[in-house]
Coordinates of N, CA and C and ligand atoms in Angstrom, one line a residue:
M1 N 1.1 -0.8 0.5 CA -0.1 0.1 -0.1 C 1.4 1.6 -0.2
P2 N 0.6 1.9 -0.9 CA 1.7 3.5 -0.6 C 1.6 4.0 0.3
R3 N 2.2 5.2 0.7 CA 2.2 5.9 1.7 C 0.6 6.7 1.9
E4 N 0.1 6.8 3.3 CA -1.2 7.8 3.3 C -0.4 8.3 3.8
T5 N -1.8 9.2 3.6 CA -2.1 11.0 5.1 C -2.5 10.6 6.0
H6 N -2.4 11.5 6.6 CA -3.9 11.0 7.7 C -5.1 11.0 6.6
H7 N -5.2 12.0 6.7 CA -6.7 12.2 5.4 C -6.9 11.1 4.7
D8 N -5.9 10.5 3.6 CA -6.3 9.6 3.7 C -7.0 7.9 4.3
K9 N -6.1 7.8 5.7 CA -5.9 7.3 6.3 C -7.6 7.1 7.4
A10 N -8.2 8.0 7.7 CA -9.2 8.1 7.7 C -10.9 8.5 7.8
E11 N -10.3 8.6 5.5 CA -11.3 8.2 4.8 C -11.0 6.3 4.8
R12 N -10.3 5.7 4.8 CA -10.6 4.7 4.8 C -10.5 3.3 5.6
A13 N -10.5 3.5 7.2 CA -10.7 3.9 8.5 C -12.9 3.8 8.5
K14 N -13.3 4.9 7.6 CA -14.7 4.8 7.2 C -14.9 4.1 6.4
K15 N -14.4 3.2 5.8 CA -14.6 2.7 5.1 C -14.8 0.9 5.6
I16 N -14.3 0.8 6.4 CA -13.4 0.0 7.5 C -14.9 0.1 8.4
I17 N -14.5 1.1 9.1 CA -16.5 0.6 10.1 C -17.4 1.1 9.3
A18 N -17.4 1.0 7.8 CA -18.6 0.9 7.0 C -19.1 -0.7 7.0
G19 N -17.9 -0.9 6.2 CA -17.7 -2.7 6.1 C -17.8 -3.8 7.7
L20 N -17.5 -3.5 8.5 CA -18.0 -4.2 9.4 C -19.0 -3.6 10.3
R21 N -19.8 -2.3 9.6 CA -20.7 -2.6 10.3 C -22.5 -3.5 9.9
K22 N -21.7 -3.9 8.1 CA -22.5 -4.2 8.2 C -22.3 -5.8 8.1
T23 N -21.1 -6.4 8.6 CA -20.7 -7.8 8.8 C -21.5 -7.5 9.8
Y24 N -21.4 -6.7 10.5 CA -22.1 -7.0 12.6 C -22.8 -5.8 12.4
P25 N -24.3 -6.3 11.8 CA -24.6 -5.5 13.1 C -25.7 -5.3 14.0
D26 N -25.3 -6.7 14.5 CA -25.8 -7.1 15.8 C -24.2 -6.7 17.1
A27 N -23.6 -6.3 17.1 CA -22.5 -6.0 17.3 C -22.6 -5.6 19.1
H28 N -22.0 -6.2 19.6 CA -21.5 -5.6 20.6 C -21.0 -5.8 21.9
C29 N -21.4 -5.8 23.4 CA -20.6 -6.1 24.3 C -20.7 -7.7 24.5
E30 N -20.5 -8.5 24.8 CA -20.5 -9.9 25.0 C -20.4 -10.4 26.8
L31 N -19.8 -8.9 27.7 CA -20.0 -9.5 28.7 C -21.6 -9.4 29.1
N32 N -21.9 -10.2 29.6 CA -23.6 -10.2 30.6 C -23.1 -9.5 31.1
Y33 N -25.0 -8.5 31.5 CA -24.7 -7.6 32.7 C -26.3 -6.5 33.3
S34 N -26.6 -5.7 33.8 CA -28.0 -5.8 33.5 C -28.2 -4.1 34.7
S35 N -26.9 -3.6 35.3 CA -26.9 -2.9 35.8 C -25.4 -2.1 35.4
P36 N -24.8 -0.8 35.4 CA -23.7 -0.3 35.9 C -22.8 -1.5 35.8
L37 N -23.2 -1.0 37.6 CA -21.7 -2.2 38.1 C -21.6 -3.6 38.5
E38 N -23.5 -4.2 38.0 CA -22.3 -5.7 37.1 C -21.4 -5.2 35.8
L39 N -21.6 -4.5 35.2 CA -20.4 -4.1 33.8 C -19.4 -3.7 35.6
L40 N -19.6 -3.3 36.0 CA -18.3 -3.0 35.9 C -17.4 -3.6 36.6
I41 N -18.0 -4.9 37.4 CA -17.3 -5.5 37.9 C -16.9 -7.0 36.9
A42 N -18.2 -7.4 36.5 CA -17.1 -7.8 34.7 C -16.7 -8.0 34.4
T43 N -16.2 -6.5 34.0 CA -15.0 -5.5 32.8 C -13.8 -6.4 34.5
I44 N -14.2 -5.7 35.2 CA -12.4 -6.2 36.0 C -12.2 -7.9 35.8
L45 N -13.5 -8.7 35.9 CA -13.3 -9.6 35.8 C -12.7 -10.9 34.6
S46 N -12.6 -9.3 33.7 CA -12.5 -10.4 32.8 C -10.9 -10.4 32.2
A47 N -10.1 -8.7 32.7 CA -8.4 -8.8 32.4 C -7.6 -10.9 32.2
Q48 N -7.2 -10.9 31.1 CA -6.5 -11.6 30.9 C -7.7 -14.0 31.5
F49 N -9.3 -13.3 30.6 CA -10.2 -14.1 31.1 C -11.0 -14.1 30.1
T50 N -11.1 -14.8 29.4 CA -12.7 -15.3 27.9 C -14.0 -14.5 28.6
D51 N -14.5 -13.5 28.1 CA -16.6 -12.7 28.1 C -17.7 -14.4 28.5
K52 N -16.9 -15.9 27.7 CA -17.6 -15.9 27.7 C -17.2 -17.1 29.5
R53 N -16.3 -17.4 29.8 CA -16.1 -18.0 31.5 C -16.8 -17.1 32.0
V54 N -16.3 -16.0 32.3 CA -17.0 -14.8 32.7 C -18.7 -15.0 32.9
N55 N -19.2 -15.1 31.9 CA -20.4 -15.3 31.4 C -20.9 -15.8 32.6
I56 N -20.3 -17.2 32.8 CA -21.0 -18.1 33.7 C -20.4 -18.3 35.2
V57 N -19.7 -17.5 35.3 CA -19.3 -17.1 37.1 C -20.2 -15.9 37.4
T58 N -20.5 -14.7 36.7 CA -20.4 -13.5 37.4 C -22.6 -14.3 37.2
A59 N -22.7 -15.1 36.2 CA -24.2 -16.0 36.4 C -24.8 -16.1 37.5
E60 N -24.2 -17.0 38.9 CA -23.6 -17.0 39.6 C -24.1 -15.5 40.7
L61 N -22.5 -15.1 40.7 CA -22.3 -14.3 41.4 C -23.1 -13.0 42.1
F62 N -24.1 -12.5 41.0 CA -24.6 -11.6 40.4 C -25.8 -12.0 41.7
K63 N -26.2 -13.3 41.6 CA -27.3 -13.1 42.2 C -27.3 -13.6 43.8
K64 N -25.8 -13.6 44.3 CA -25.4 -13.2 45.4 C -24.8 -12.0 46.1
Y65 N -24.6 -10.9 45.4 CA -23.7 -10.4 45.2 C -24.6 -9.1 44.6
R66 N -24.9 -8.6 45.4 CA -26.6 -7.7 44.2 C -25.8 -5.8 44.2
T67 N -25.1 -5.3 45.7 CA -25.8 -3.6 45.4 C -23.5 -3.5 45.7
A68 N -23.0 -3.1 45.6 CA -21.7 -2.6 45.3 C -21.4 -2.5 46.9
A69 N -22.6 -2.1 47.8 CA -21.8 -2.6 49.6 C -22.3 -4.0 50.1
D70 N -23.0 -4.9 48.8 CA -23.2 -6.1 49.2 C -21.3 -6.8 49.1
F71 N -20.3 -5.9 48.3 CA -19.2 -6.8 47.5 C -18.3 -6.4 48.7
A72 N -18.7 -4.3 48.6 CA -18.0 -4.2 49.8 C -17.0 -4.6 51.1
D73 N -18.7 -4.9 51.7 CA -18.8 -5.4 52.5 C -18.9 -7.5 52.9
A74 N -18.5 -8.2 52.4 CA -18.2 -9.0 51.3 C -16.5 -10.2 52.8
E75 N -16.5 -10.8 53.1 CA -15.8 -11.7 54.0 C -14.7 -11.9 52.3
L76 N -13.6 -11.6 51.9 CA -12.6 -11.5 51.3 C -12.8 -13.0 50.5
A77 N -12.1 -13.8 51.6 CA -12.0 -15.1 51.3 C -12.9 -15.4 50.1
E78 N -15.0 -14.8 51.2 CA -15.9 -15.4 50.4 C -15.7 -15.1 48.6
L79 N -14.9 -13.7 48.9 CA -15.2 -13.2 47.5 C -14.4 -13.5 46.5
E80 N -13.9 -14.3 47.5 CA -12.3 -15.2 46.1 C -12.7 -16.5 45.4
E81 N -13.4 -17.0 46.0 CA -13.9 -18.7 46.5 C -15.2 -18.7 45.4
A82 N -15.9 -17.4 45.2 CA -16.8 -16.8 43.9 C -16.0 -16.8 42.5
I83 N -15.2 -16.1 42.8 CA -14.9 -15.9 41.8 C -13.2 -16.6 41.2
K84 N -13.5 -17.4 42.0 CA -11.6 -18.5 41.4 C -11.3 -18.8 40.5
S85 N -12.5 -19.7 39.5 CA -12.1 -19.7 38.0 C -11.7 -18.8 36.9
T86 N -11.3 -17.5 37.0 CA -11.2 -15.9 36.8 C -10.5 -16.4 36.8
G87 N -9.7 -16.2 37.1 CA -7.8 -16.7 36.7 C -7.1 -15.4 38.0
F88 N -5.9 -15.0 38.4 CA -5.6 -13.5 39.9 C -6.4 -12.9 40.0
Y89 N -7.2 -14.6 40.3 CA -8.8 -14.4 41.5 C -8.7 -13.6 42.8
R90 N -7.1 -13.3 43.6 CA -7.1 -12.6 44.1 C -7.1 -11.2 44.5
N91 N -6.6 -10.7 43.3 CA -5.8 -9.5 42.9 C -7.3 -8.6 42.7
K92 N -8.0 -10.3 41.8 CA -9.2 -9.0 41.6 C -10.2 -9.5 42.6
A93 N -10.2 -10.1 43.3 CA -11.2 -9.8 44.6 C -11.0 -8.6 45.2
K94 N -9.6 -8.6 45.0 CA -9.6 -7.2 45.9 C -10.2 -5.5 45.2
N95 N -9.1 -5.7 44.2 CA -9.5 -5.2 43.4 C -11.3 -4.9 43.3
I96 N -12.5 -5.6 43.4 CA -13.3 -5.8 42.9 C -13.9 -4.8 44.9
Q97 N -13.7 -5.6 46.0 CA -13.6 -5.3 47.1 C -13.3 -3.3 47.1
A98 N -12.4 -3.1 46.8 CA -12.0 -1.7 47.0 C -11.8 -0.7 46.6
C99 N -12.6 -0.8 45.0 CA -13.2 -0.5 44.1 C -15.4 0.0 44.7
C100 N -15.6 -1.5 45.3 CA -16.8 -0.9 45.8 C -16.2 -0.1 46.9
R101 N -15.5 -0.2 47.2 CA -16.2 0.3 48.8 C -15.9 2.4 48.3
K102 N -15.2 1.9 47.6 CA -15.3 3.7 46.9 C -16.5 3.9 46.4
L103 N -16.8 3.4 45.4 CA -18.1 4.1 45.6 C -19.5 3.8 46.9
V104 N -19.3 3.1 47.4 CA -19.9 3.5 48.4 C -19.6 4.8 49.8
E105 N -18.2 4.9 49.9 CA -18.4 6.8 50.5 C -17.9 6.9 49.7
L106 N -17.5 6.8 47.5 CA -17.6 9.1 47.3 C -19.0 8.3 46.4
H107 N -19.5 7.5 46.1 CA -21.0 7.8 45.1 C -22.5 7.4 45.7
G108 N -22.1 7.4 46.8 CA -23.7 6.7 47.0 C -23.6 5.1 47.0
G109 N -23.0 4.6 46.4 CA -22.6 3.3 45.3 C -23.3 2.8 44.4
E110 N -23.1 4.4 43.4 CA -23.2 4.0 42.1 C -22.5 4.9 41.8
V111 N -22.6 4.0 40.4 CA -21.8 4.2 39.3 C -21.4 4.8 38.9
P112 N -20.9 5.8 38.3 CA -20.3 7.9 38.2 C -19.7 7.6 37.1
R113 N -20.5 8.7 36.0 CA -20.2 8.8 34.6 C -19.7 9.5 33.8
T114 N -18.0 10.1 34.8 CA -16.7 10.3 33.8 C -15.7 9.7 33.9
M115 N -15.5 9.0 33.1 CA -13.2 8.2 33.4 C -13.0 9.2 34.2
E116 N -12.6 10.5 34.4 CA -11.6 10.7 36.3 C -12.4 10.7 37.1
E117 N -13.7 10.1 36.9 CA -14.2 9.1 38.8 C -13.7 8.5 38.3
L118 N -13.8 7.6 37.1 CA -14.1 6.1 37.4 C -12.9 5.5 37.5
I119 N -11.4 6.3 37.1 CA -10.5 5.8 37.4 C -9.7 6.1 38.4
Q120 N -10.5 7.3 39.4 CA -10.1 6.9 40.4 C -10.8 5.3 41.7
L121 N -11.4 5.0 41.5 CA -11.6 4.0 41.6 C -11.1 3.3 42.1
G122 N -10.5 2.1 42.8 CA -9.9 1.9 42.9 C -9.5 -0.2 42.0
G123 N -8.9 -0.8 41.3 CA -8.2 -1.0 40.1 C -9.5 -1.0 38.9
V124 N -9.0 -0.2 38.8 CA -9.9 0.1 37.7 C -9.2 1.8 36.3
G125 N -9.5 1.0 35.6 CA -7.6 1.0 34.5 C -8.8 1.7 33.4
R126 N -8.2 2.9 32.6 CA -8.7 3.5 31.3 C -9.9 2.6 30.6
K127 N -9.0 1.7 29.9 CA -9.7 -0.1 29.5 C -11.4 0.1 30.5
T128 N -11.0 -0.4 31.8 CA -12.6 -0.6 32.2 C -13.0 0.7 32.7
A129 N -12.7 1.9 31.9 CA -14.1 2.9 32.2 C -14.5 3.1 31.1
N130 N -13.5 2.9 29.7 CA -14.5 3.2 28.7 C -15.4 2.4 28.5
V131 N -15.5 0.9 29.2 CA -16.2 0.0 28.7 C -17.2 0.8 29.2
V132 N -17.5 0.8 30.8 CA -18.4 1.2 31.4 C -19.3 2.6 30.7
L133 N -17.9 3.3 30.8 CA -18.8 4.8 30.0 C -19.7 4.1 28.5
G134 N -18.9 3.6 28.4 CA -20.2 4.2 26.0 C -20.5 2.5 26.5
N135 N -20.8 1.7 26.9 CA -21.4 0.3 27.3 C -22.8 0.7 28.1
A136 N -22.7 0.7 29.2 CA -23.8 1.6 30.4 C -24.4 2.7 29.4
F137 N -23.2 3.6 29.8 CA -23.9 4.7 30.0 C -24.2 5.6 28.0
N138 N -23.9 4.6 27.0 CA -23.8 4.9 25.9 C -22.5 6.4 25.6
I139 N -21.3 6.6 26.4 CA -20.7 7.6 26.6 C -19.3 7.6 25.9
N140 N -19.4 8.4 24.8 CA -17.7 7.7 24.4 C -16.6 8.5 24.6
V141 N -15.8 8.4 25.5 CA -14.9 9.0 25.9 C -13.3 8.6 25.2
G142 N -13.5 7.4 25.1 CA -12.6 7.1 24.3 C -12.5 5.8 23.4
V143 N -11.6 5.5 23.1 CA -11.6 3.3 22.9 C -11.3 2.4 23.3
V144 N -11.9 1.4 23.4 CA -11.3 0.0 24.4 C -10.3 -0.4 23.2
V145 N -8.7 -0.7 24.2 CA -8.0 -0.9 23.0 C -7.7 -2.9 24.3
D146 N -7.6 -3.6 23.0 CA -8.0 -4.6 24.7 C -6.7 -5.6 23.1
T147 N -6.5 -7.2 23.2 CA -5.5 -7.7 22.1 C -6.2 -8.0 21.0
H148 N -7.4 -7.7 21.0 CA -8.4 -7.7 19.2 C -7.7 -6.1 18.9
V149 N -8.5 -5.6 19.6 CA -8.3 -3.7 18.8 C -6.3 -4.2 18.6
T150 N -6.1 -4.2 19.2 CA -4.3 -4.8 18.7 C -4.4 -5.1 17.7
R151 N -3.5 -6.1 17.8 CA -4.0 -7.0 17.1 C -4.8 -6.1 15.3
L152 N -5.4 -6.3 15.0 CA -6.2 -5.5 14.4 C -6.0 -4.9 13.7
G153 N -5.7 -3.9 14.6 CA -5.5 -2.3 14.1 C -4.2 -2.3 13.8
N154 N -2.9 -2.8 14.0 CA -2.1 -2.8 13.8 C -1.9 -3.9 12.3
R155 N -3.1 -4.8 12.1 CA -2.8 -5.4 10.7 C -3.4 -4.5 9.7
L156 N -3.9 -3.7 10.4 CA -4.6 -2.7 9.1 C -3.9 -1.6 8.9
G157 N -3.1 -1.8 9.2 CA -2.5 -0.6 9.4 C -2.9 0.7 9.3
L158 N -3.5 0.8 11.0 CA -4.2 2.3 10.6 C -3.6 2.2 12.7
V159 N -2.9 2.2 13.6 CA -2.0 1.9 14.6 C -0.4 1.0 15.0
K160 N 0.1 1.9 14.9 CA 1.1 0.9 14.7 C 2.3 1.0 16.5
G161 N 1.9 -0.4 16.8 CA 2.9 -1.4 18.3 C 1.9 -1.5 19.3
T162 N 2.3 -2.5 20.7 CA 1.8 -2.4 21.0 C 0.7 -1.3 22.6
N163 N 1.4 -0.5 22.8 CA 0.7 0.7 23.6 C -0.6 1.4 23.5
A164 N -1.2 0.7 24.8 CA -2.2 0.4 24.9 C -3.1 2.2 25.0
E165 N -2.2 2.9 25.5 CA -2.4 4.5 25.2 C -2.2 5.5 24.6
K166 N -1.5 4.9 23.5 CA -1.2 5.3 22.4 C -1.9 5.0 21.1
I167 N -2.3 3.7 20.8 CA -2.8 3.4 20.3 C -4.9 3.8 20.3
E168 N -5.1 4.4 21.7 CA -6.0 4.5 21.9 C -6.2 6.2 21.3
Q169 N -4.7 6.8 21.5 CA -4.8 8.2 21.6 C -4.8 8.4 19.0
E170 N -4.1 7.0 18.4 CA -4.1 7.3 17.5 C -5.9 7.0 17.2
L171 N -6.2 6.3 17.2 CA -7.6 5.7 16.9 C -8.4 6.7 16.6
V172 N -8.8 7.5 18.2 CA -9.4 9.0 18.5 C -9.0 9.6 17.4
K173 N -8.0 9.8 16.5 CA -8.0 10.7 15.4 C -8.8 10.3 14.0
L174 N -7.9 9.0 14.6 CA -9.5 8.8 12.9 C -10.3 8.4 12.7
V175 N -11.5 7.8 13.8 CA -12.6 6.9 14.0 C -13.6 8.5 14.9
P176 N -14.8 8.9 13.8 CA -16.1 9.8 14.2 C -16.1 9.9 16.0
Q177 N -16.3 10.3 16.9 CA -16.4 9.7 18.0 C -18.2 9.0 18.2
E178 N -18.6 9.8 17.0 CA -19.7 8.6 17.4 C -19.6 6.6 17.8
H179 N -19.0 7.2 16.8 CA -18.7 5.2 16.3 C -17.2 4.8 17.5
W180 N -16.8 5.0 18.7 CA -15.9 4.9 19.4 C -16.2 3.7 20.1
T181 N -17.0 3.4 20.3 CA -17.3 2.6 21.0 C -17.8 1.2 20.4
M182 N -18.7 1.7 19.6 CA -19.5 0.2 18.8 C -17.4 -0.2 17.3
F183 N -16.2 1.2 17.4 CA -14.9 0.2 17.0 C -14.6 -0.5 17.0
S184 N -14.6 -0.4 18.5 CA -13.7 -1.0 19.8 C -14.8 -3.2 19.5
H185 N -16.0 -2.7 19.5 CA -16.9 -3.8 19.4 C -17.0 -4.6 18.2
W186 N -16.7 -3.9 16.4 CA -17.1 -4.9 15.5 C -14.9 -4.6 15.5
L187 N -13.4 -4.4 15.8 CA -13.0 -5.0 16.4 C -13.0 -6.2 16.4
I188 N -13.2 -5.8 17.2 CA -13.6 -7.3 18.4 C -14.2 -8.8 18.2
W189 N -15.4 -8.4 17.7 CA -16.2 -9.1 16.7 C -15.2 -9.7 15.1
H190 N -15.1 -8.9 15.2 CA -13.8 -9.4 14.0 C -12.2 -10.4 13.9
G191 N -12.3 -9.5 15.2 CA -11.0 -10.6 15.4 C -11.4 -12.2 16.0
R192 N -12.5 -12.1 16.7 CA -13.3 -13.6 17.1 C -13.8 -13.7 16.6
R193 N -13.9 -13.4 14.6 CA -14.8 -14.7 13.2 C -14.1 -14.7 12.5
R194 N -12.9 -13.7 12.1 CA -12.4 -13.9 10.7 C -10.9 -14.2 11.3
C195 N -10.3 -12.2 12.5 CA -9.7 -12.1 12.3 C -8.3 -12.8 13.2
D196 N -8.3 -13.5 13.3 CA -8.1 -14.8 14.4 C -6.2 -14.4 14.8
A197 N -5.9 -14.8 15.5 CA -4.8 -14.3 16.2 C -3.2 -15.4 15.5
R198 N -3.7 -16.5 14.8 CA -2.9 -17.2 14.2 C -2.5 -17.5 12.6
K199 N -4.4 -17.8 12.5 CA -4.5 -18.5 11.1 C -6.1 -17.2 10.8
P200 N -6.0 -15.8 10.4 CA -6.5 -14.9 9.8 C -7.2 -15.2 8.8
D201 N -8.2 -15.8 8.9 CA -9.3 -15.7 7.0 C -9.1 -14.4 6.6
C202 N -7.8 -14.3 6.2 CA -8.0 -13.2 4.7 C -8.9 -13.0 3.2
A203 N -9.2 -15.0 2.6 CA -8.7 -14.5 1.2 C -11.1 -14.7 1.8
A204 N -11.1 -15.0 3.1 CA -12.8 -14.2 3.2 C -12.9 -13.6 4.3
C205 N -13.1 -12.5 4.0 CA -12.3 -11.2 4.9 C -13.3 -10.1 4.4
E206 N -14.4 -9.7 4.6 CA -15.1 -8.6 4.6 C -14.5 -6.9 4.5
I207 N -13.3 -7.3 4.4 CA -13.0 -6.2 4.9 C -11.6 -5.9 3.8
K208 N -11.0 -6.8 2.6 CA -9.6 -7.0 2.7 C -9.6 -6.2 1.7
A209 N -9.7 -5.9 1.1 CA -9.4 -5.2 0.4 C -9.2 -3.1 0.3
L210 N -9.6 -3.5 2.1 CA -9.6 -2.0 2.5 C -7.8 -2.6 3.1
C211 N -7.4 -3.6 3.5 CA -6.5 -4.2 5.1 C -5.2 -4.9 4.0
P212 N -3.9 -4.0 4.3 CA -2.5 -3.6 3.5 C -1.9 -5.6 4.3
R213 N -2.9 -6.2 5.6 CA -2.3 -6.9 5.3 C -0.2 -7.0 6.3
I214 N -0.9 -6.6 7.6 CA 0.1 -6.3 8.2 C 1.4 -7.2 9.5
G215 N 2.5 -7.2 8.6 CA 2.3 -8.6 9.6 C 1.9 -10.1 9.6
V216 N 1.3 -9.9 8.7 CA 0.4 -11.2 8.1 C 0.9 -11.9 7.3
Q217 N 1.4 -14.0 7.5 CA 2.3 -14.2 6.6 C 1.4 -14.7 5.2
Ligands
SF4_1 S1 -7.7 -9.2 5.2 FE1 -7.0 -10.7 6.9 S2 -5.6 -9.7 8.2 FE2 -6.2 -7.8 7.1 S3 -8.2 -7.5 8.1 FE3 -9.1 -9.5 7.6 S4 -8.3 -11.4 8.1 FE4 -7.8 -9.3 9.4

């Protein structure tokens, strides 16, 4: 692919968005939740773990712990046991409890709606905050960058490298703000269904005409 100007790349990004939107009209967050609090907890649990398996754990967890106060006051050992199969469970239990204690102390148990407030909660980084803001509140303040977004962003020649913050900064310059939340979902869905880490199915790819396949053998 010849060297692209920023303008050309942004135009190509728009075409990629159109292609993915058409391919995945129902793309959405694949974590199950029925409230901002449940999404926050599910997202903390999803670190290094698949959404499908988080959903299995949270189906039981959310019956037992219904409010931020329930998590804040839980016996740590019991909470650890309830999320044990999600990996790194000790850290995750500690983070969930720290986060919920701050929710109770500072926000009356409600999940706040700004990036600044969310990242002040224990164990909540920019990625988790973006997931909650974009999906629970429909507020586009950034782009969620996970392993799929990193891999596809690079292969598509939209971003370079693996630093999540830099990737997010590059993507917000290319993707119109109204699409920031959905753009992550579209890339994640495409990454799971077509653009596999080891064996991308480029021959059948719906956006192959727009992809320079950077780093793909
Ligand atoms: S053409 Fe291949 S590398 Fe590019 S997005 Fe499609 S599957 Fe991924």
